[in-house]
Structure formats: structure tokens, C-alpha cells
Tab-separated table of C-alpha atoms in Angstrom:
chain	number	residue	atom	x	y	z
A	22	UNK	CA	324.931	93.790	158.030
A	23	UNK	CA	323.177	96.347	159.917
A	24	UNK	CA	319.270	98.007	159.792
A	25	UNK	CA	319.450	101.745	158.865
A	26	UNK	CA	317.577	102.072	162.111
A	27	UNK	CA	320.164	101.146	164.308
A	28	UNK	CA	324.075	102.469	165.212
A	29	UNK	CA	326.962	100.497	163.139
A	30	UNK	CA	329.520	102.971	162.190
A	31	UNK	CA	331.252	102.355	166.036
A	32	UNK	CA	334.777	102.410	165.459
A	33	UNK	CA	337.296	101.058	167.115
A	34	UNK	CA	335.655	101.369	170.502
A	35	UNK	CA	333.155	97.902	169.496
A	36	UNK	CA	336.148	95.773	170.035
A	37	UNK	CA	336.682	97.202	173.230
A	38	UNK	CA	333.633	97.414	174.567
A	39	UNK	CA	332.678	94.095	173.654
A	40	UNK	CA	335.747	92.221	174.443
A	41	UNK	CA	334.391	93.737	178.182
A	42	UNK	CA	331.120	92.215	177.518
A	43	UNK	CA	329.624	95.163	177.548
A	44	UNK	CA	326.138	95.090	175.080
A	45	UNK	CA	326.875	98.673	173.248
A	46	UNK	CA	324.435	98.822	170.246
A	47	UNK	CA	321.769	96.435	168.284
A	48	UNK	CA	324.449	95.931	164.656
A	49	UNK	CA	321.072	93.661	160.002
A	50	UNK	CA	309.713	68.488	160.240
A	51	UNK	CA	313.213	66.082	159.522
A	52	UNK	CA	314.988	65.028	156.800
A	53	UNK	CA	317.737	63.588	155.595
A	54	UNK	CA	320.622	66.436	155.503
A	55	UNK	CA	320.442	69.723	153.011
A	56	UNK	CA	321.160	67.954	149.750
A	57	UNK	CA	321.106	70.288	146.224
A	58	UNK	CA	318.008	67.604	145.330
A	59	UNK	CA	311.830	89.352	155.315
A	60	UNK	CA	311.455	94.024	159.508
A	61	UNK	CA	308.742	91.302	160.396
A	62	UNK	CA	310.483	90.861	163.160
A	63	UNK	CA	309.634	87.324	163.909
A	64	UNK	CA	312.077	84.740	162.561
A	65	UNK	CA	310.426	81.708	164.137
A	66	UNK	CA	308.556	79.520	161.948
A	67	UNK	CA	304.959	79.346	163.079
A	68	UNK	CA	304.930	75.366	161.631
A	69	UNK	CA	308.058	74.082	162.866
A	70	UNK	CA	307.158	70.273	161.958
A	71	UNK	CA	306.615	71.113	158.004
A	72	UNK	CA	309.812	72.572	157.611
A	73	UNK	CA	313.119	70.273	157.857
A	74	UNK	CA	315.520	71.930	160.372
A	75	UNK	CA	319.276	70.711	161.069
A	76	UNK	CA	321.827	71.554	163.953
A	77	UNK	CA	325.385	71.106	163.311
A	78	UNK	CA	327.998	68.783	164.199
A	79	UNK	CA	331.375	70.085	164.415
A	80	UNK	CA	334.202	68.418	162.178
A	81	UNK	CA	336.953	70.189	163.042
A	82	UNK	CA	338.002	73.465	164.737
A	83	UNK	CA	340.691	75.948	163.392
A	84	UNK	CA	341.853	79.675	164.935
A	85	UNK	CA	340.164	82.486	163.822
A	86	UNK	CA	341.476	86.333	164.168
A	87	UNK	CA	339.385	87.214	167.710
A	88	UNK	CA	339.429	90.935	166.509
A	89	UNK	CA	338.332	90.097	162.963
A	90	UNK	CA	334.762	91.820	162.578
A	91	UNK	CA	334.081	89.661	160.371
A	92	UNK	CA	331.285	90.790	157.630
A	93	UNK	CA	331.446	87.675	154.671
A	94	UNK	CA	333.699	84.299	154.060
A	95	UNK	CA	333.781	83.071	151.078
A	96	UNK	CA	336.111	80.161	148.861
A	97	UNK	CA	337.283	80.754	145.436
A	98	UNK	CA	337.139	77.594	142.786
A	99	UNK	CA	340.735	76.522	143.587
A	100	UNK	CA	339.502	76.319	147.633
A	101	UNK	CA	341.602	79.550	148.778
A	102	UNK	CA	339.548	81.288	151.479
A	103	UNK	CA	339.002	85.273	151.875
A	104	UNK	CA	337.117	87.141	154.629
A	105	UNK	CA	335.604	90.098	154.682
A	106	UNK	CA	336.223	92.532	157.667
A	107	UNK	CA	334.645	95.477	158.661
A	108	UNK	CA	334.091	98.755	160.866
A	109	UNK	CA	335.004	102.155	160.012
A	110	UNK	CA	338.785	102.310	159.532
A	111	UNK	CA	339.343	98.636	160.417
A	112	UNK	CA	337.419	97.546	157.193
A	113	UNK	CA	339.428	94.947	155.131
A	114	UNK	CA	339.832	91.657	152.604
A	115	UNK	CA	342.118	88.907	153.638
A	116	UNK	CA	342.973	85.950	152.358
A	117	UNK	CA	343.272	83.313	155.249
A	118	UNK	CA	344.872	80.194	155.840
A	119	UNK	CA	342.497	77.134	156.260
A	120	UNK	CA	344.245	75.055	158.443
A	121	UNK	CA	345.524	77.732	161.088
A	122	UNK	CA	343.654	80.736	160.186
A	123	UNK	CA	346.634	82.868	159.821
A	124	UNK	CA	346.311	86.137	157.172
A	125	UNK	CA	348.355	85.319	154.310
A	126	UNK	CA	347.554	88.799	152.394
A	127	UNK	CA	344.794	91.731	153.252
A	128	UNK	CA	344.210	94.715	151.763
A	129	UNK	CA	342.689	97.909	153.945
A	130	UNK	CA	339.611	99.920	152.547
A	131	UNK	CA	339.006	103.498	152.860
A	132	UNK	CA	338.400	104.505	156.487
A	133	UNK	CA	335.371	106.091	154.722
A	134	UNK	CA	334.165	102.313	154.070
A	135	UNK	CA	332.245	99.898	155.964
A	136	UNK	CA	333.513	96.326	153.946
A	137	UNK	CA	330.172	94.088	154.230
A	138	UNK	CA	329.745	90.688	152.306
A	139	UNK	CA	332.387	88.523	150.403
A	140	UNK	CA	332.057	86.663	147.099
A	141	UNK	CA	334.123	84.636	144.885
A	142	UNK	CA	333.023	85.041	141.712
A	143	UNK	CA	334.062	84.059	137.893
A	144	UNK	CA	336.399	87.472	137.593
A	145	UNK	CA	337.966	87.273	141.274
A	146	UNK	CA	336.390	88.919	144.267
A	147	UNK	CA	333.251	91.122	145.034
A	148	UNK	CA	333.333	93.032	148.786
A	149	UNK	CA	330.021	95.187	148.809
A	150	UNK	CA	329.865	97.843	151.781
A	151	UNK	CA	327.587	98.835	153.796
A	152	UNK	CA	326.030	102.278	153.403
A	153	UNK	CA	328.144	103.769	150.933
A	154	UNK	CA	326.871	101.701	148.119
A	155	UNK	CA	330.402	100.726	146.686
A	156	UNK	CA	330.831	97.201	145.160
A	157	UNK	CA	334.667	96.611	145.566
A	158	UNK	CA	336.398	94.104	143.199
A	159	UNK	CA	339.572	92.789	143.710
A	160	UNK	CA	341.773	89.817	141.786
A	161	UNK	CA	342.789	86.674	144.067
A	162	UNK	CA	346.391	88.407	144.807
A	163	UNK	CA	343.912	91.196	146.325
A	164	UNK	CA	344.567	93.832	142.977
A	165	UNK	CA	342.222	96.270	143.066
A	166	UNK	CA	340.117	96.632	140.094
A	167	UNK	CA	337.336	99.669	138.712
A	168	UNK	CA	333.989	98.231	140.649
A	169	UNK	CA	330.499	99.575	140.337
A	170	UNK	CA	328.007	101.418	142.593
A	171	UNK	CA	324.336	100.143	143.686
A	172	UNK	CA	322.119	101.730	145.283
A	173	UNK	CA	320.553	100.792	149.111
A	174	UNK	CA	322.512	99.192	151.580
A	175	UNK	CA	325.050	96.450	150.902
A	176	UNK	CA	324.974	93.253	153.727
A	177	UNK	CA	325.693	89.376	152.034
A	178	UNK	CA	326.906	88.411	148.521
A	179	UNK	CA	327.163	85.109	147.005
A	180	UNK	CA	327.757	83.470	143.523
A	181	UNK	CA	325.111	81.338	142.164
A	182	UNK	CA	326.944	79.061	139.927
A	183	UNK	CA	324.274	77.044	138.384
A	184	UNK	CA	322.385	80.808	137.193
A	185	UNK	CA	325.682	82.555	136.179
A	186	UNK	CA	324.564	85.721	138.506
A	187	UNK	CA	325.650	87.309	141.912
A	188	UNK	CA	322.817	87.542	144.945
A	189	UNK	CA	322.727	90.180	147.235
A	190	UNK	CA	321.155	91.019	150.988
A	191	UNK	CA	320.326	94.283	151.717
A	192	UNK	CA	319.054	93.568	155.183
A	193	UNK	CA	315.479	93.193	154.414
A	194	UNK	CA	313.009	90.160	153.090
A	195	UNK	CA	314.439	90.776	149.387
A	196	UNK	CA	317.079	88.757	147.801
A	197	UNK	CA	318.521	90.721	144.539
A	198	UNK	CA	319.942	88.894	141.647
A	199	UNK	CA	322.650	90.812	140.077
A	200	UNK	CA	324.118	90.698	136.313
A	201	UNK	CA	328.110	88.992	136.900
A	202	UNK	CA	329.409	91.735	134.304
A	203	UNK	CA	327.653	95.251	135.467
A	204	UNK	CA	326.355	94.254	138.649
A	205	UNK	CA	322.987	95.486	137.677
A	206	UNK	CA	319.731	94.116	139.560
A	207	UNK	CA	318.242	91.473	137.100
A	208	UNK	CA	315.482	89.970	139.254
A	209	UNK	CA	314.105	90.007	142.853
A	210	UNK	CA	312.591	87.548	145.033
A	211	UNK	CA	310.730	87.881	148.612
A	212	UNK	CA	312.292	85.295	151.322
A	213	UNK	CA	309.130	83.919	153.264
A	214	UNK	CA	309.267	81.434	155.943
A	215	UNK	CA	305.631	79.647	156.343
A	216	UNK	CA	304.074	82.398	155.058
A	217	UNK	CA	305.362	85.426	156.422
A	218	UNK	CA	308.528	87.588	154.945
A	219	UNK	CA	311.677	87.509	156.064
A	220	UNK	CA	313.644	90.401	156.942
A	221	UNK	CA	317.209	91.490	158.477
A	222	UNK	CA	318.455	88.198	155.748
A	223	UNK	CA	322.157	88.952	156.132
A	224	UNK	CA	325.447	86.382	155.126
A	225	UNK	CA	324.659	84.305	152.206
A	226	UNK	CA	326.357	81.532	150.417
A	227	UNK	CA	325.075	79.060	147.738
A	228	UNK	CA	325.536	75.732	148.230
A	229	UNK	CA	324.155	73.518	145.217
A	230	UNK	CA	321.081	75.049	144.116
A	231	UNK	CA	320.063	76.864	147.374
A	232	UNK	CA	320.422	79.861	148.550
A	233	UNK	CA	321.591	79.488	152.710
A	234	UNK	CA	321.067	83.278	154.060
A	235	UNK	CA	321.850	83.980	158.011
A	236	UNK	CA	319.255	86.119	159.803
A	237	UNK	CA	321.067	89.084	161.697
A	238	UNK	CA	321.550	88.881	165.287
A	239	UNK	CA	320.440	84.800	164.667
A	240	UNK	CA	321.871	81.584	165.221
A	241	UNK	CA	319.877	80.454	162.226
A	242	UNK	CA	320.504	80.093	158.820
A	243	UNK	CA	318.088	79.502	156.652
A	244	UNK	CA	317.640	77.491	153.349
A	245	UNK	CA	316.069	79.078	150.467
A	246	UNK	CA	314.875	78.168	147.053
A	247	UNK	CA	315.941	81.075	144.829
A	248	UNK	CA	312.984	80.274	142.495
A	249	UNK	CA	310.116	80.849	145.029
A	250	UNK	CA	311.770	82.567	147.930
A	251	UNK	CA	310.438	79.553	149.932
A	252	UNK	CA	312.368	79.051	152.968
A	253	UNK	CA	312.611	75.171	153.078
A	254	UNK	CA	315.326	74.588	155.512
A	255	UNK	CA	316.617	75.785	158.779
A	256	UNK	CA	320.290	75.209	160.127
A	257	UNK	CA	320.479	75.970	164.235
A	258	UNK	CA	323.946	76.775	165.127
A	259	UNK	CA	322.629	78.247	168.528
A	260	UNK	CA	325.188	75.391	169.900
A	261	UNK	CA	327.762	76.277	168.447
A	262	UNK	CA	329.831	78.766	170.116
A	263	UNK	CA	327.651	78.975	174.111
A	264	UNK	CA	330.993	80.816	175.657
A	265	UNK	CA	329.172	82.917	178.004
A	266	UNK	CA	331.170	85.592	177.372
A	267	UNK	CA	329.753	85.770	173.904
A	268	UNK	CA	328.128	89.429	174.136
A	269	UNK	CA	325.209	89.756	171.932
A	270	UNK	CA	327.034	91.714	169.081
A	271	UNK	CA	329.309	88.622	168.289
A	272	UNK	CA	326.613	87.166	166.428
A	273	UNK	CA	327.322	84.279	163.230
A	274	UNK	CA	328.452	85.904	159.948
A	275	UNK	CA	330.506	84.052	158.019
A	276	UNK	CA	329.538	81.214	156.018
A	277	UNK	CA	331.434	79.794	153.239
A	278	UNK	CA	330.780	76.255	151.085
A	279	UNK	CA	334.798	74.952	150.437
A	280	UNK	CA	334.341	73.333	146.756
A	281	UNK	CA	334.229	69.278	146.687
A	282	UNK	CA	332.409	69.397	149.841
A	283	UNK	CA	329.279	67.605	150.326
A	284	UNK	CA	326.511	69.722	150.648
A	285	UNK	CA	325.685	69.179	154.269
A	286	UNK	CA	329.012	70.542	155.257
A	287	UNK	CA	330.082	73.856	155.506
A	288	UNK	CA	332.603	76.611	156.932
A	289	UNK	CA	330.888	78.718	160.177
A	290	UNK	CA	332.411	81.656	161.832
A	291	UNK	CA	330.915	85.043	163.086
A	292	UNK	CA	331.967	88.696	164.322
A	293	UNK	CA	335.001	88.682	167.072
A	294	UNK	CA	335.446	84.862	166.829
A	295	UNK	CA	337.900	83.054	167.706
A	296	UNK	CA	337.548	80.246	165.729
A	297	UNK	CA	336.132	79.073	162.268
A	298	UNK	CA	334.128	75.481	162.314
A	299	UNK	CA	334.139	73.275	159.863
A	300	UNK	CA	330.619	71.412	160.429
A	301	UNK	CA	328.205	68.986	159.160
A	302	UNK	CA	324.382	69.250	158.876
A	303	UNK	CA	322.622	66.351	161.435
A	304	UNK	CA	319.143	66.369	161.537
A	305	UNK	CA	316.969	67.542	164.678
């Protein structure tokens, strides 16, 4: 999920140009592990020590689509998994296998769509995109259904359970709460990490009663009570993908809580990737 500042719309050439390595464009303290018990620029927590921070440990390793831009991950009830996909004219939904990471089914978008975050809600999917301010819905079998229209850009998407309502990233230090039936903005809430806001918040997922929400162009994602806005967690996965050919465009965007998990473990995966981690949460 992009800034309106910077170039996203690049086509097919980004695959190229990274798979070369070339950098092309800018894209949007311990505890016991994360139980359910905003452009600032900066993203690093002035008090480190008073906020509980976590790095994973992987669990096990399956293949991911290396040309899958990926944009959202997300697991419905019954623990299928979808992706979200993106570019201009490469924009998608797929459902995925979990153990090999093989497409079962995908559906393309209009080449005049950039697809941006993934959610399994309690009617079947929501795939928001980017600019265009399009809220996609589609059935589990990947049926296309009449969706609705926001306005301002569209970047992560999750369902919060527990609240019956969708939450949405629009790239800057605001988290939107979201009606399930119209989609309509309900509430709003200001992300702020010792402090100060926090902007560019881009994948999200819900796992028990917080709100986890990647920062763009990050390793980190961060843990947020949906109440306050409080970050009052961090998650580094800085370790986990340190392939030197990484170029700075295949940053982490996919995150996705399979259901029965414990809440300390999660699905990771991110732009160009070739694989999707299942880790675990071990404190600092």
C-alpha cells in the first residue's frame, strides 16, 4: 500500500526490474508472547524498554509464487487461505494451497485496478484497491458479488471478530472501522507509538483482540489496541528473509492469523516472495 506521493502504478516492468535488483521506485521492554489478554516518518519507538517487542521464530517454511505482488493474506473460518495480488493488469485474488503454496483458483481484476488488502469476512471476501476506491467482494469459490465504493486510498483490511466490523489502512496514522453490511466508516482511531502517530500503517490482521498492522517499507509489525490506538507491541521480522538479493521494494505484506492457532503464531509473507513462514512470536 503505497503514499500518494510516491510512483506505484509500475506495471509489469517492477517484476523485472526488481528480480535484477535494481531499486526502481519508493511503493505505503519483554514479555511473555502477544497473548489476546501515523507521514511522521519515524517508526522507531523513542522508549524501546516500555514497550514489549518480539522477533520470530520460524515453524515451518512453504513455497510462495516469487512473482506474486502480493498486497493482503488472509484465512477464512474453515482455514482456506486467499491472497491478494496486485499491480496494474497483474492485479488478482487467489486462493492458495497451505502446504505447497500452489493457486488452486484466482480471479483477475480490471487492468484499471490496483487489488490492495485481503479480508475474510462473515459474507466471503473483501479485496479493497488502491486508488480507485473500489471495495471488491467475492464468495469463497471467488463469485463476484455488487461491492461498494469508499473514498481515499485503499491499503490493509481485516475482520475484527470480537466488534462485528471490518478495519481499514489507508496508508496514514488512521485506522477506520467500517460497518460489515455497507462498508460505511463507523469510527476512527489514531495509531501512536510512545507518543507520536503512526503513519504509512499498511497489512493488517486481527489476532484476538488486537489489531497487528505492518508499517510500509518495514520489517515491523506492530500491535495495536483498537480502543486507544496505543501501539503496545512490536514484532521484528527484519530476520526473516536477509537474502541479499532482497531489493528494497520486496518489503513484508502479507500477514494472516490461520484459525485455532495460538496467538503468538502467525502466517508471514511479503511482495515477490518466495516463500510464506509460518512463525512463532519469541521474545527479545
Amino acid at each position: 500500500m503505497i503514499r500518494v506521493s510516491t510512483v506505484r502504478s509500475l506495471g509489469v516492468g517492477l517484476v523485472a526490474l526488481i528480480g535484477a535488483g535494481s531499486a526502481v521506485v519508493a511503493c505505503g521492554g519483554e514479555s511473555a508472547a502477544p497473548t489476546t489478554s501515523g507521514r511522521s516518518t519515524s517508526t522507531t519507538a523513542p522508549a524501546r524498554s516500555s514497550i514489549p517487542r518480539w522477533t520470530v521464530q520460524v515453524e515451518a517454511r512453504h513455497p510462495h509464487d516469487p512473482t506474486s505482488f502480493t498486497q493482503g493474506l488472509t484465512f477464512t473460518a474453515d482455514g482456506r487461505l486467499f491472497e491478494s495480488r496486485g499491480l496494474y493488469g497483474q492485479s488478482s485474488v487467489a486462493e492458495l494451497s497451505s502446504t505447497d503454496g500452489s493457486v488452486i483458483a484466482a480471479r483477475d481484476l480490471d487492468p484499471a485496478l490496483f487489488g490492495e488488502g485481503l479480508a475474510a469476512g462473515p459474507s466471503g471476501l473483501v479485496q479493497l484497491t488502491w486508488k480507485e476506491g473500489e471495495v471488491l467482494r467475492w464468495s469463497t469459490d471467488l463469485v463476484a458479488s455488487p461491492g461498494w465504493q469508499i473514498d481515499g486510498e485503499g491499503w490493509g483490511v481485516a475482520w475484527e471478530e470480537s466488534s462485528k466490523r471490518f478495519v481499514t489502512s489507508d496508508g496514514s496514522a488512521v485506522l477506520t472501522f467500517r460497518n460489515p453490511d455497507t462498508f460505511a466508516a463507523t469510527d476512527r482511531v489514531e495509531v501512536t507509538r510512545a507518543g507520536a502517530p503512526v503513519r504509512d500503517l499498511n497489512e493488517l490482521e486481527v489476532v484476538g483482540d488486537r489489531v497487528w498492522a505492518n508499517v510500509w517499507h518495514s520489517d515491523e509489525i506492530l500491535r495495536i489496541d483498537p480502543a486507544t490506538g496505543m501501539v503496545d507491541g512490536v514484532i521484528d521480522a527484519a530476520a526473516l528473509w536477509t537474502d541479499p538479493e532482497r531489493s528494497s521494494e520486496m518489503v513484508l505484506n502479507g500477514i494472516a492469523h490461520a484459525p485455532g492457532d495460538p496467538d503468538d503464531r502467525v502466517w508471514l509473507t511479503g511482495k515477490l516472495w518466495p516463500e510464506l513462514f509460518e512463525v512463532r512470536m519469541v521474545p527479545e
